[in-house]
Coordinates of C-alpha atoms in Angstrom, one line a residue:
M1 CA -12.2 -20.5 -16.0
P2 CA -12.9 -21.8 -12.7
A3 CA -12.2 -19.7 -9.9
P4 CA -8.6 -20.0 -8.7
V5 CA -7.9 -21.9 -5.2
R6 CA -5.6 -19.4 -4.0
P7 CA -5.6 -15.5 -4.4
L8 CA -3.2 -14.3 -7.2
V9 CA -0.1 -13.2 -6.0
M10 CA 1.0 -9.6 -7.4
G11 CA 4.4 -9.0 -6.9
V12 CA 5.5 -5.4 -6.2
L13 CA 8.0 -3.7 -8.1
N14 CA 8.9 -0.1 -7.5
V15 CA 10.9 1.6 -10.1
T16 CA 11.0 5.0 -7.9
P17 CA 13.8 6.7 -5.8
D18 CA 11.6 7.3 -3.1
S19 CA 8.9 4.5 -2.3
F20 CA 8.5 3.7 1.2
S21 CA 9.4 0.2 1.2
D22 CA 12.4 -0.1 -1.3
G23 CA 13.0 3.5 -2.7
G24 CA 16.0 3.4 -5.0
R25 CA 16.8 -0.2 -5.4
Y26 CA 15.5 -1.0 -8.5
A27 CA 15.5 2.6 -10.0
A28 CA 17.8 1.4 -12.9
T29 CA 16.2 -0.7 -15.5
D30 CA 18.7 -3.5 -15.4
A31 CA 18.0 -3.8 -11.6
A32 CA 14.3 -3.5 -11.9
V33 CA 14.2 -6.2 -14.7
A34 CA 16.2 -8.7 -12.5
H35 CA 14.3 -8.2 -9.7
G36 CA 11.0 -8.6 -11.7
L37 CA 12.6 -12.0 -13.1
R38 CA 13.1 -12.6 -9.5
L39 CA 9.6 -12.2 -8.4
V40 CA 8.1 -14.4 -11.3
A41 CA 10.7 -17.3 -10.2
D42 CA 9.4 -16.8 -6.7
G43 CA 5.9 -17.8 -8.0
A44 CA 4.2 -14.0 -8.7
D45 CA 1.3 -14.6 -11.0
L46 CA 1.8 -10.8 -12.2
V47 CA 4.5 -8.1 -11.5
D48 CA 3.2 -4.7 -10.7
I49 CA 5.7 -2.1 -11.8
G50 CA 5.0 1.7 -10.3
G51 CA 7.0 4.7 -11.5
E52 CA 5.4 6.9 -8.7
S53 CA 5.5 6.7 -5.1
T54 CA 2.2 6.9 -3.3
R55 CA 3.6 7.0 0.2
P56 CA 2.1 9.8 2.3
G57 CA 3.6 13.1 1.6
A58 CA 5.1 12.1 -1.8
T59 CA 5.5 14.5 -4.5
R60 CA 4.5 13.3 -8.1
P61 CA 7.1 12.9 -10.8
L62 CA 6.7 14.4 -14.2
V63 CA 4.5 12.3 -16.8
S64 CA 8.0 11.8 -18.9
E65 CA 9.8 10.7 -15.8
E66 CA 7.3 8.0 -15.0
L67 CA 7.1 6.8 -18.5
D68 CA 11.0 6.4 -18.8
R69 CA 11.1 4.6 -15.3
V70 CA 8.3 1.9 -16.2
V71 CA 7.9 1.6 -20.0
P72 CA 11.6 -0.3 -20.6
V73 CA 11.0 -2.4 -17.7
I74 CA 7.5 -3.5 -19.0
R75 CA 8.9 -4.2 -22.4
E76 CA 11.7 -6.4 -21.1
L77 CA 9.8 -8.2 -18.6
V78 CA 6.9 -9.1 -21.0
D79 CA 9.7 -10.2 -23.6
A80 CA 10.8 -12.6 -21.0
G81 CA 7.4 -13.9 -20.5
A82 CA 6.3 -12.2 -17.5
V83 CA 2.6 -11.1 -17.0
V84 CA 3.0 -7.3 -16.0
S85 CA 0.5 -5.0 -14.6
V86 CA 1.3 -1.1 -14.3
D87 CA 0.6 0.9 -11.2
T88 CA -0.2 4.1 -12.4
M89 CA -3.1 7.0 -12.3
R90 CA -1.8 8.5 -15.6
S91 CA -4.0 7.9 -18.9
E92 CA -0.5 8.6 -20.9
V93 CA 1.5 5.9 -18.7
A94 CA -1.5 3.6 -19.0
A95 CA -1.5 3.7 -22.8
A96 CA 2.2 3.3 -23.2
A97 CA 2.2 0.4 -20.7
V98 CA -0.7 -1.5 -22.2
A99 CA 1.0 -0.8 -25.6
A100 CA 4.3 -2.5 -24.3
G101 CA 2.3 -5.5 -23.2
A102 CA 1.0 -4.7 -19.6
R103 CA -2.3 -6.8 -19.2
V104 CA -3.7 -4.9 -16.1
V105 CA -3.9 -1.3 -15.0
N106 CA -3.6 -0.9 -11.5
D107 CA -4.7 2.5 -10.6
V108 CA -4.7 3.6 -7.0
S109 CA -7.0 6.5 -7.9
G110 CA -9.8 4.6 -9.5
G111 CA -10.0 6.9 -12.4
L112 CA -10.1 10.1 -10.1
A113 CA -6.8 11.4 -10.7
D114 CA -7.1 11.3 -14.5
P115 CA -10.5 10.1 -15.9
R116 CA -9.0 9.6 -19.4
V117 CA -7.4 6.4 -17.8
L118 CA -10.7 4.7 -18.3
D119 CA -10.9 5.5 -21.9
V120 CA -7.3 3.9 -22.3
V121 CA -8.5 0.5 -20.6
A122 CA -11.9 0.6 -22.4
D123 CA -10.1 0.6 -25.8
S124 CA -7.8 -2.3 -24.5
A125 CA -7.9 -5.8 -23.4
A126 CA -6.8 -4.7 -20.1
T127 CA -7.8 -5.7 -16.5
Y128 CA -8.5 -2.4 -14.5
V129 CA -7.9 -2.4 -10.7
A130 CA -10.1 0.3 -9.3
M131 CA -8.7 1.5 -5.7
H132 CA -10.7 3.4 -3.1
W133 CA -9.0 7.0 -2.9
R134 CA -9.5 10.4 -1.9
A135 CA -6.7 12.5 -2.9
H136 CA -3.0 12.5 -3.9
A137 CA -0.3 11.6 -1.4
D138 CA 0.5 15.0 -0.4
R139 CA -3.2 15.5 1.1
M140 CA -4.6 12.0 1.7
V141 CA -3.7 12.1 5.5
D142 CA -5.8 15.0 6.0
L143 CA -8.8 13.2 4.5
A144 CA -8.7 10.0 6.7
T145 CA -11.9 10.8 8.3
Y146 CA -15.2 8.5 8.5
D147 CA -17.8 9.9 10.4
E148 CA -20.9 8.9 8.6
P149 CA -23.2 5.8 10.0
G150 CA -21.0 2.8 9.3
G151 CA -17.6 4.6 9.6
V152 CA -14.9 3.6 7.2
V153 CA -16.6 0.5 5.6
A154 CA -19.9 2.3 4.6
A155 CA -17.7 4.9 3.2
V156 CA -15.5 2.8 1.0
R157 CA -18.4 0.6 0.1
R158 CA -20.4 3.8 -1.0
E159 CA -17.5 5.5 -2.6
L160 CA -16.1 2.4 -4.9
G161 CA -19.6 1.8 -5.6
Q162 CA -19.5 5.2 -7.2
R163 CA -16.3 4.2 -9.0
V164 CA -17.8 1.2 -10.1
E165 CA -20.6 3.0 -11.9
A166 CA -18.0 5.6 -13.6
V167 CA -15.8 2.7 -14.9
L168 CA -18.8 0.7 -16.3
A169 CA -20.0 4.0 -17.9
A170 CA -16.8 4.4 -19.5
G171 CA -17.2 1.0 -21.4
V172 CA -14.9 -1.2 -19.3
P173 CA -16.8 -4.4 -18.8
A174 CA -17.4 -5.7 -15.3
D175 CA -15.7 -9.1 -16.1
R176 CA -12.3 -6.8 -16.3
L177 CA -13.0 -5.0 -13.4
V178 CA -11.3 -5.6 -9.7
L179 CA -11.5 -3.6 -6.8
D180 CA -9.3 -2.6 -3.9
P181 CA -10.3 -1.1 -0.5
G182 CA -7.2 0.9 -0.6
L183 CA -5.5 0.1 2.9
G184 CA -3.5 2.9 4.2
F185 CA -5.0 5.4 1.4
A186 CA -6.7 8.2 3.5
K187 CA -6.9 5.8 6.2
R188 CA -5.5 5.5 9.5
G189 CA -4.4 2.2 11.1
A190 CA -7.8 1.8 12.8
H191 CA -9.5 2.2 9.6
N192 CA -7.3 -0.4 8.1
W193 CA -8.0 -3.1 10.4
E194 CA -11.8 -2.3 10.2
L195 CA -11.8 -2.8 6.5
L196 CA -9.7 -6.0 6.9
R197 CA -12.6 -7.4 9.4
H198 CA -15.2 -6.4 6.9
L199 CA -13.8 -7.2 3.6
A200 CA -17.5 -9.2 2.8
D201 CA -19.2 -5.9 3.1
V202 CA -16.9 -4.4 0.1
A203 CA -17.6 -7.7 -1.5
V204 CA -21.1 -7.0 -1.8
L205 CA -20.5 -4.8 -4.5
G206 CA -20.1 -8.1 -6.5
L207 CA -16.7 -7.7 -7.9
P208 CA -13.3 -9.3 -7.2
L209 CA -10.9 -7.9 -4.5
L210 CA -7.2 -7.3 -4.6
V211 CA -5.9 -6.4 -1.3
G212 CA -2.3 -4.8 -0.6
A213 CA -1.3 -4.5 2.8
S214 CA 2.3 -5.6 2.3
R215 CA 5.0 -3.7 4.7
K216 CA 2.3 -0.9 5.4
S217 CA 2.8 1.6 8.5
F218 CA -0.3 -0.2 10.2
L219 CA 1.6 -3.4 10.6
G220 CA 4.7 -1.8 11.7
D221 CA 2.7 0.0 14.4
L222 CA 1.0 -3.3 15.6
L223 CA 4.5 -4.8 15.9
A224 CA 6.0 -1.7 17.6
D225 CA 8.9 -2.3 20.1
D226 CA 9.1 0.0 23.1
G227 CA 6.8 2.4 21.0
T228 CA 8.8 2.3 17.9
S229 CA 7.2 1.2 14.6
R230 CA 8.8 -2.1 13.5
P231 CA 11.1 -1.4 10.5
V232 CA 9.9 -1.9 7.2
A233 CA 12.1 -4.9 6.4
D234 CA 10.7 -6.6 9.4
R235 CA 7.2 -6.6 8.9
E236 CA 6.9 -9.5 6.4
V237 CA 5.6 -12.3 8.5
A238 CA 2.7 -10.3 9.7
G239 CA 1.9 -9.7 5.8
H240 CA 1.9 -13.6 5.3
A241 CA -0.6 -13.9 7.9
L242 CA -2.9 -11.1 6.5
S243 CA -2.5 -13.0 2.9
V244 CA -3.8 -16.1 4.3
L245 CA -6.6 -14.6 6.6
V246 CA -7.7 -12.4 3.1
A247 CA -7.6 -15.6 1.1
G248 CA -10.0 -17.3 3.6
Q249 CA -12.3 -13.9 2.8
G250 CA -12.4 -14.6 -0.8
A251 CA -9.8 -12.1 -2.0
W252 CA -8.9 -12.3 -5.8
G253 CA -5.6 -11.2 -5.2
V254 CA -3.1 -9.8 -2.9
R255 CA -0.2 -7.3 -3.6
V256 CA 2.9 -8.2 -1.7
H257 CA 6.6 -7.6 -1.8
D258 CA 7.9 -10.9 -0.4
V259 CA 6.3 -13.3 -3.1
R260 CA 8.1 -16.6 -2.1
G261 CA 7.1 -16.2 1.5
T262 CA 3.5 -15.5 0.5
R263 CA 3.4 -18.3 -1.7
D264 CA 4.6 -20.5 1.1
A265 CA 1.9 -19.3 3.5
L266 CA -0.9 -19.6 0.7
A267 CA 0.5 -23.4 0.2
V268 CA -0.4 -24.1 3.8
W269 CA -3.9 -22.7 3.5
E270 CA -4.6 -24.3 0.3
R271 CA -3.4 -27.6 1.3
L272 CA -5.6 -27.6 4.4
G273 CA -8.5 -27.0 2.2
M274 CA -9.8 -23.8 4.2
P275 CA -13.0 -22.6 3.0
R276 CA -13.8 -19.4 1.9
T277 CA -16.0 -17.2 4.3
T278 CA -17.1 -14.0 2.6
V279 CA -19.9 -13.5 0.2
P280 CA -19.7 -15.0 -3.3
V281 CA -18.2 -13.0 -5.8
P282 CA -17.2 -13.7 -9.5
P283 CA -13.6 -15.4 -10.0
G284 CA -12.4 -12.4 -11.3
P285 CA -10.4 -11.8 -15.0
P286 CA -8.2 -14.8 -16.0
V287 CA -4.5 -13.6 -15.4
A288 CA -2.0 -16.3 -16.8
G289 CA 1.2 -17.0 -14.4
P290 CA 3.8 -19.4 -13.8
D291 CA 1.3 -22.1 -12.6
R292 CA -1.8 -20.9 -14.5
P293 CA -2.4 -21.8 -18.1

């Protein structure tokens, strides 16, 4: 399958009461399914369904709570023809999600929180997204230190490289593996910007990259009014700009809340035929979507 001209657009669907951007809006199954279908109608190539908030300081739900939140939504969206990703760190949830039809397991811990998730993926046909991660939400801010030579970029590249070795050793083939630099996870604002400037230095690991910057606090801080961070809902334009910029750096996908606005921005980039500037990487696992056979 040839490399897509534009990055895949992964639409965010939080089915949690406490997510930083839209906590509680889609906690009910009917509301979540309706929003997922809107994301698809707006042009999402896949819908990423998460039942655990990973905002700084968040506490973890019980496994049974996470299962109850995500599995019914996955089933209904898959039955409606959507391509679904599950955003989870737990092997039990990954297994249930794949059984319900999810085609991607998006693990923000890269297998560190629950190594058994790698076995679940290896035994399935699912694509695996391994993100750079150091600790759960209640501790990650304390670990946002990057004092080694090369700073955050070198650390993320090295630590993601270790996760690649673990994922491959578990039996997940390289052609079903995607990496995520983990913007905002054990990283302060300056770290996020440094990573975005140097995505090519992460891409040298030779795997496709997913970038998730949508609505995050470092964008709010950039746009601060009188020292007050811009509200979450008013960060979308900055996020669209970043989607275009990382498209130019060869990103495989972007994880966003505003799918329609992102698709509009990427349509302009695509129409201009702007070249990609990062080091060559594989096109990534083929994921069908509304306009991808």
